[in-house]
Short mmCIF file of N, CA and C in Angstrom, two decimals:
data_model
loop_
_atom_site.label_atom_id
_atom_site.label_comp_id
_atom_site.label_asym_id
_atom_site.label_seq_id
_atom_site.Cartn_x
_atom_site.Cartn_y
_atom_site.Cartn_z
N MET A 16 0.85 -1.17 0.00
CA MET A 16 0.00 0.00 0.00
C MET A 16 0.89 1.23 0.00
N SER A 17 0.58 2.18 -0.89
CA SER A 17 1.35 3.42 -0.96
C SER A 17 1.08 4.29 0.26
N THR A 18 1.94 5.27 0.47
CA THR A 18 1.74 6.20 1.58
C THR A 18 0.42 6.94 1.42
N SER A 19 0.12 7.40 0.20
CA SER A 19 -1.15 8.11 -0.04
C SER A 19 -2.35 7.22 0.26
N ALA A 20 -2.27 5.95 -0.13
CA ALA A 20 -3.37 5.02 0.14
C ALA A 20 -3.54 4.80 1.63
N ALA A 21 -2.42 4.68 2.34
CA ALA A 21 -2.49 4.50 3.80
C ALA A 21 -3.09 5.73 4.47
N HIS A 22 -2.72 6.91 4.01
CA HIS A 22 -3.28 8.14 4.58
C HIS A 22 -4.77 8.26 4.27
N ALA A 23 -5.18 7.86 3.08
CA ALA A 23 -6.60 7.90 2.71
C ALA A 23 -7.40 6.93 3.58
N ALA A 24 -6.89 5.72 3.76
CA ALA A 24 -7.58 4.74 4.61
C ALA A 24 -7.69 5.25 6.04
N ALA A 25 -6.63 5.87 6.52
CA ALA A 25 -6.65 6.43 7.88
C ALA A 25 -7.66 7.56 7.99
N PHE A 26 -7.84 8.33 6.91
CA PHE A 26 -8.80 9.42 6.93
C PHE A 26 -10.18 8.92 7.35
N TYR A 27 -10.66 7.88 6.70
CA TYR A 27 -12.01 7.38 7.00
C TYR A 27 -12.10 6.85 8.42
N GLU A 28 -11.14 6.05 8.80
CA GLU A 28 -11.14 5.47 10.15
C GLU A 28 -11.10 6.55 11.23
N GLU A 29 -10.18 7.48 11.09
CA GLU A 29 -10.00 8.52 12.11
C GLU A 29 -11.15 9.51 12.13
N ALA A 30 -11.63 9.92 10.96
CA ALA A 30 -12.74 10.87 10.90
C ALA A 30 -13.99 10.27 11.54
N LEU A 31 -14.25 9.02 11.27
CA LEU A 31 -15.41 8.36 11.87
C LEU A 31 -15.24 8.21 13.38
N ARG A 32 -14.06 7.86 13.81
CA ARG A 32 -13.80 7.70 15.25
C ARG A 32 -13.91 9.03 15.98
N GLU A 33 -13.31 10.08 15.41
CA GLU A 33 -13.26 11.39 16.07
C GLU A 33 -14.53 12.22 15.82
N GLN A 34 -15.29 11.84 14.79
CA GLN A 34 -16.50 12.59 14.39
C GLN A 34 -16.19 14.04 14.03
N SER A 35 -14.99 14.25 13.47
CA SER A 35 -14.61 15.58 13.02
C SER A 35 -13.64 15.48 11.86
N VAL A 36 -13.52 16.61 11.16
CA VAL A 36 -12.62 16.76 10.02
C VAL A 36 -11.98 18.13 10.13
N TRP A 37 -10.75 18.24 9.67
CA TRP A 37 -9.99 19.49 9.75
C TRP A 37 -9.62 19.97 8.36
N THR A 38 -9.56 21.27 8.18
CA THR A 38 -9.03 21.86 6.96
C THR A 38 -8.19 23.07 7.37
N ILE A 39 -7.70 23.81 6.39
CA ILE A 39 -6.89 24.98 6.68
C ILE A 39 -7.43 26.17 5.89
N ARG A 40 -7.14 27.36 6.39
CA ARG A 40 -7.56 28.57 5.69
C ARG A 40 -6.59 29.70 6.03
N ASP A 41 -6.64 30.73 5.19
CA ASP A 41 -5.91 31.96 5.46
C ASP A 41 -6.86 33.12 5.22
N SER A 42 -6.35 34.34 5.15
CA SER A 42 -7.22 35.50 4.99
C SER A 42 -7.96 35.49 3.65
N SER A 43 -7.48 34.71 2.69
CA SER A 43 -8.15 34.61 1.39
C SER A 43 -9.19 33.50 1.35
N GLY A 44 -9.22 32.67 2.37
CA GLY A 44 -10.19 31.58 2.42
C GLY A 44 -9.51 30.21 2.43
N TYR A 45 -10.25 29.24 1.94
CA TYR A 45 -9.78 27.85 1.93
C TYR A 45 -9.04 27.55 0.64
N PRO A 46 -7.91 26.86 0.73
CA PRO A 46 -7.16 26.56 -0.50
C PRO A 46 -7.83 25.45 -1.31
N ALA A 47 -7.75 25.58 -2.60
CA ALA A 47 -8.21 24.54 -3.53
C ALA A 47 -7.28 24.59 -4.74
N PRO A 48 -6.01 24.22 -4.52
CA PRO A 48 -5.04 24.30 -5.63
C PRO A 48 -5.32 23.27 -6.71
N LEU A 49 -4.73 23.52 -7.88
CA LEU A 49 -4.81 22.56 -8.97
C LEU A 49 -3.92 21.37 -8.65
N ASN A 50 -4.43 20.16 -8.90
CA ASN A 50 -3.60 18.97 -8.71
C ASN A 50 -2.89 18.64 -10.02
N ALA A 51 -2.18 17.54 -10.05
CA ALA A 51 -1.39 17.16 -11.23
C ALA A 51 -2.26 16.92 -12.46
N ASP A 52 -3.54 16.62 -12.25
CA ASP A 52 -4.46 16.38 -13.37
C ASP A 52 -5.19 17.65 -13.80
N GLY A 53 -4.81 18.81 -13.21
CA GLY A 53 -5.45 20.06 -13.57
C GLY A 53 -6.81 20.28 -12.92
N GLU A 54 -7.11 19.50 -11.88
CA GLU A 54 -8.38 19.63 -11.17
C GLU A 54 -8.13 20.31 -9.83
N ARG A 55 -9.10 21.05 -9.36
CA ARG A 55 -9.00 21.69 -8.05
C ARG A 55 -9.32 20.67 -6.96
N ALA A 56 -8.59 20.76 -5.86
CA ALA A 56 -8.85 19.89 -4.71
C ALA A 56 -8.66 20.69 -3.43
N GLN A 57 -9.59 20.54 -2.51
CA GLN A 57 -9.47 21.17 -1.20
C GLN A 57 -9.04 20.11 -0.21
N PRO A 58 -7.99 20.40 0.56
CA PRO A 58 -7.50 19.39 1.50
C PRO A 58 -8.30 19.33 2.80
N PHE A 59 -8.45 18.11 3.30
CA PHE A 59 -9.07 17.85 4.60
C PHE A 59 -8.25 16.78 5.30
N TRP A 60 -8.21 16.88 6.63
CA TRP A 60 -7.48 15.92 7.44
C TRP A 60 -8.39 15.37 8.51
N SER A 61 -8.08 14.17 8.94
CA SER A 61 -8.89 13.48 9.93
C SER A 61 -8.47 13.78 11.36
N LEU A 62 -7.32 14.36 11.53
CA LEU A 62 -6.83 14.72 12.87
C LEU A 62 -6.22 16.12 12.83
N ARG A 63 -6.38 16.83 13.92
CA ARG A 63 -5.80 18.17 14.02
C ARG A 63 -4.29 18.11 13.80
N SER A 64 -3.64 17.13 14.38
CA SER A 64 -2.19 17.02 14.29
C SER A 64 -1.73 16.90 12.83
N ARG A 65 -2.49 16.24 12.00
CA ARG A 65 -2.13 16.11 10.59
C ARG A 65 -2.21 17.47 9.88
N ALA A 66 -3.26 18.23 10.17
CA ALA A 66 -3.42 19.55 9.55
C ALA A 66 -2.33 20.50 10.04
N VAL A 67 -2.03 20.46 11.32
CA VAL A 67 -0.97 21.32 11.88
C VAL A 67 0.37 20.98 11.24
N ARG A 68 0.61 19.71 11.01
CA ARG A 68 1.88 19.29 10.40
C ARG A 68 2.06 19.91 9.02
N ILE A 69 1.00 20.00 8.23
CA ILE A 69 1.08 20.62 6.90
C ILE A 69 1.39 22.10 7.01
N VAL A 70 0.72 22.78 7.94
CA VAL A 70 0.94 24.22 8.11
C VAL A 70 2.38 24.51 8.53
N THR A 71 2.95 23.62 9.32
CA THR A 71 4.32 23.85 9.80
C THR A 71 5.40 23.30 8.87
N GLN A 72 5.05 22.32 8.01
CA GLN A 72 6.07 21.69 7.17
C GLN A 72 5.99 22.03 5.69
N ALA A 73 4.82 22.38 5.19
CA ALA A 73 4.67 22.66 3.76
C ALA A 73 4.76 24.17 3.52
N PRO A 74 5.82 24.63 2.86
CA PRO A 74 5.99 26.07 2.66
C PRO A 74 4.78 26.76 2.03
N ALA A 75 4.06 26.08 1.15
CA ALA A 75 2.91 26.70 0.49
C ALA A 75 1.79 27.04 1.47
N TYR A 76 1.81 26.41 2.65
CA TYR A 76 0.73 26.63 3.62
C TYR A 76 1.20 27.27 4.91
N ALA A 77 2.37 27.83 4.91
CA ALA A 77 2.85 28.57 6.08
C ALA A 77 1.91 29.75 6.31
N GLY A 78 1.54 29.99 7.54
CA GLY A 78 0.66 31.09 7.85
C GLY A 78 -0.82 30.74 7.82
N PHE A 79 -1.17 29.56 7.36
CA PHE A 79 -2.56 29.12 7.39
C PHE A 79 -2.92 28.70 8.81
N VAL A 80 -4.20 28.71 9.12
CA VAL A 80 -4.68 28.23 10.42
C VAL A 80 -5.56 27.00 10.18
N VAL A 81 -5.61 26.13 11.16
CA VAL A 81 -6.44 24.93 11.04
C VAL A 81 -7.84 25.24 11.55
N GLU A 82 -8.81 24.58 10.95
CA GLU A 82 -10.21 24.78 11.30
C GLU A 82 -10.91 23.42 11.34
N GLN A 83 -11.71 23.22 12.37
CA GLN A 83 -12.40 21.95 12.58
C GLN A 83 -13.87 22.05 12.17
N PHE A 84 -14.39 20.94 11.62
CA PHE A 84 -15.81 20.80 11.31
C PHE A 84 -16.28 19.48 11.89
N SER A 85 -17.52 19.43 12.30
CA SER A 85 -18.05 18.13 12.71
C SER A 85 -18.14 17.25 11.47
N LEU A 86 -18.07 15.96 11.68
CA LEU A 86 -18.18 15.04 10.55
C LEU A 86 -19.55 15.19 9.87
N ASP A 87 -20.59 15.40 10.66
CA ASP A 87 -21.92 15.60 10.07
C ASP A 87 -21.94 16.82 9.16
N ASP A 88 -21.36 17.93 9.60
CA ASP A 88 -21.31 19.15 8.79
C ASP A 88 -20.51 18.90 7.51
N PHE A 89 -19.40 18.21 7.66
CA PHE A 89 -18.57 17.87 6.50
C PHE A 89 -19.38 17.06 5.49
N ARG A 90 -20.08 16.06 5.95
CA ARG A 90 -20.82 15.19 5.05
C ARG A 90 -22.04 15.89 4.46
N GLU A 91 -22.76 16.65 5.26
CA GLU A 91 -24.01 17.25 4.81
C GLU A 91 -23.80 18.55 4.03
N ARG A 92 -22.83 19.33 4.45
CA ARG A 92 -22.65 20.65 3.84
C ARG A 92 -21.46 20.70 2.88
N TRP A 93 -20.31 20.34 3.38
CA TRP A 93 -19.09 20.50 2.60
C TRP A 93 -19.04 19.58 1.39
N LEU A 94 -19.33 18.30 1.58
CA LEU A 94 -19.21 17.38 0.45
C LEU A 94 -20.19 17.73 -0.67
N SER A 95 -21.41 18.08 -0.32
CA SER A 95 -22.36 18.44 -1.38
C SER A 95 -21.93 19.73 -2.08
N GLY A 96 -21.41 20.70 -1.33
CA GLY A 96 -20.93 21.94 -1.93
C GLY A 96 -19.74 21.72 -2.84
N LEU A 97 -18.80 20.90 -2.39
CA LEU A 97 -17.63 20.60 -3.21
C LEU A 97 -18.03 19.85 -4.48
N GLU A 98 -18.95 18.91 -4.34
CA GLU A 98 -19.43 18.16 -5.50
C GLU A 98 -20.06 19.12 -6.50
N GLY A 99 -20.90 20.02 -6.02
CA GLY A 99 -21.56 20.98 -6.90
C GLY A 99 -20.59 21.92 -7.59
N ASP A 100 -19.49 22.24 -6.91
CA ASP A 100 -18.49 23.14 -7.48
C ASP A 100 -17.43 22.40 -8.30
N GLY A 101 -17.50 21.08 -8.33
CA GLY A 101 -16.51 20.30 -9.09
C GLY A 101 -15.13 20.30 -8.46
N ILE A 102 -15.08 20.47 -7.14
CA ILE A 102 -13.80 20.47 -6.43
C ILE A 102 -13.63 19.12 -5.74
N ARG A 103 -12.48 18.53 -5.94
CA ARG A 103 -12.19 17.23 -5.34
C ARG A 103 -11.80 17.38 -3.88
N VAL A 104 -11.82 16.29 -3.16
CA VAL A 104 -11.49 16.25 -1.74
C VAL A 104 -10.08 15.66 -1.59
N GLY A 105 -9.18 16.44 -1.00
CA GLY A 105 -7.83 15.95 -0.72
C GLY A 105 -7.84 15.27 0.63
N LEU A 106 -7.40 14.02 0.67
CA LEU A 106 -7.47 13.22 1.90
C LEU A 106 -6.12 13.13 2.59
N ASN A 107 -6.04 13.72 3.77
CA ASN A 107 -4.84 13.60 4.62
C ASN A 107 -3.56 13.84 3.84
N TRP A 108 -3.51 14.96 3.10
CA TRP A 108 -2.27 15.29 2.39
C TRP A 108 -1.13 15.31 3.39
N SER A 109 0.06 14.96 2.90
CA SER A 109 1.22 14.91 3.79
C SER A 109 2.48 15.35 3.05
N GLY A 110 3.52 15.57 3.83
CA GLY A 110 4.82 15.92 3.27
C GLY A 110 4.98 17.41 3.01
N THR A 111 6.19 17.79 2.68
CA THR A 111 6.48 19.21 2.47
C THR A 111 5.80 19.76 1.22
N ARG A 112 5.39 18.88 0.32
CA ARG A 112 4.67 19.32 -0.88
C ARG A 112 3.16 19.16 -0.74
N ALA A 113 2.71 18.68 0.43
CA ALA A 113 1.28 18.50 0.73
C ALA A 113 0.59 17.75 -0.41
N THR A 114 0.91 16.48 -0.53
CA THR A 114 0.33 15.65 -1.58
C THR A 114 -0.41 14.45 -0.98
N GLY A 115 -1.25 13.86 -1.80
CA GLY A 115 -2.01 12.68 -1.39
C GLY A 115 -3.11 12.43 -2.38
N TYR A 116 -4.08 11.61 -1.98
CA TYR A 116 -5.20 11.29 -2.86
C TYR A 116 -6.20 12.44 -2.91
N ASP A 117 -6.70 12.70 -4.12
CA ASP A 117 -7.79 13.63 -4.35
C ASP A 117 -8.91 12.83 -4.99
N ILE A 118 -10.09 12.84 -4.37
CA ILE A 118 -11.20 12.06 -4.90
C ILE A 118 -12.44 12.94 -5.03
N ALA A 119 -13.38 12.50 -5.82
CA ALA A 119 -14.66 13.21 -5.95
C ALA A 119 -15.37 13.21 -4.60
N ALA A 120 -16.07 14.29 -4.31
CA ALA A 120 -16.79 14.40 -3.04
C ALA A 120 -17.79 13.26 -2.86
N ALA A 121 -18.46 12.87 -3.94
CA ALA A 121 -19.43 11.77 -3.86
C ALA A 121 -18.73 10.47 -3.47
N ASP A 122 -17.52 10.27 -3.96
CA ASP A 122 -16.76 9.08 -3.59
C ASP A 122 -16.34 9.12 -2.13
N ALA A 123 -15.98 10.31 -1.65
CA ALA A 123 -15.63 10.43 -0.22
C ALA A 123 -16.82 10.05 0.64
N GLU A 124 -18.01 10.52 0.27
CA GLU A 124 -19.22 10.17 1.03
C GLU A 124 -19.51 8.68 0.96
N ARG A 125 -19.40 8.10 -0.23
CA ARG A 125 -19.63 6.65 -0.37
C ARG A 125 -18.65 5.86 0.49
N ASN A 126 -17.40 6.29 0.52
CA ASN A 126 -16.39 5.59 1.32
C ASN A 126 -16.67 5.73 2.81
N LEU A 127 -17.12 6.90 3.23
CA LEU A 127 -17.49 7.07 4.65
C LEU A 127 -18.69 6.18 4.99
N ALA A 128 -19.68 6.13 4.11
CA ALA A 128 -20.85 5.30 4.35
C ALA A 128 -20.46 3.83 4.39
N ALA A 129 -19.58 3.42 3.49
CA ALA A 129 -19.14 2.04 3.44
C ALA A 129 -18.35 1.64 4.68
N ALA A 130 -17.72 2.63 5.29
CA ALA A 130 -16.95 2.37 6.50
C ALA A 130 -17.86 2.17 7.71
N GLY A 131 -19.17 2.33 7.49
CA GLY A 131 -20.09 1.93 8.53
C GLY A 131 -20.89 3.01 9.22
N ARG A 132 -20.97 4.19 8.64
CA ARG A 132 -21.68 5.27 9.33
C ARG A 132 -22.72 5.93 8.45
N GLY A 133 -23.91 5.45 8.46
CA GLY A 133 -25.02 6.18 7.89
C GLY A 133 -25.16 6.12 6.39
N PRO A 134 -26.23 6.78 5.91
CA PRO A 134 -26.57 6.74 4.49
C PRO A 134 -25.71 7.66 3.66
N THR A 135 -25.71 7.41 2.38
CA THR A 135 -25.04 8.30 1.44
C THR A 135 -25.86 9.57 1.30
N ILE A 136 -25.22 10.72 1.47
CA ILE A 136 -25.90 12.00 1.43
C ILE A 136 -25.73 12.69 0.09
N VAL A 137 -24.54 12.65 -0.48
CA VAL A 137 -24.28 13.36 -1.74
C VAL A 137 -24.88 12.62 -2.89
#
């Protein structure tokens, strides 16, 4: 299993256990950079420590602050909004370049549902 795959698998397990999700923002808002495929992706982390690590280790995100959402809010509000805007979900990005898996919001919801928590919302 690749590092990105391991981080993605951990995202579902940890987010469900903690019932929260973390992202980052600055004075301009939430980042949604272009990925290698030319698609926009907004990063989310399953633990505060993972989000803090990106802010402190990835130069592109220096100065950002971490922000927490309940898992319910993430599933009901964020995933549907991201899906509607065509923005992918970055799962537990890591490293100094802040990389990892980017998936469709509907797929993130399906994976959360498959992990054992509730109906598909998106």
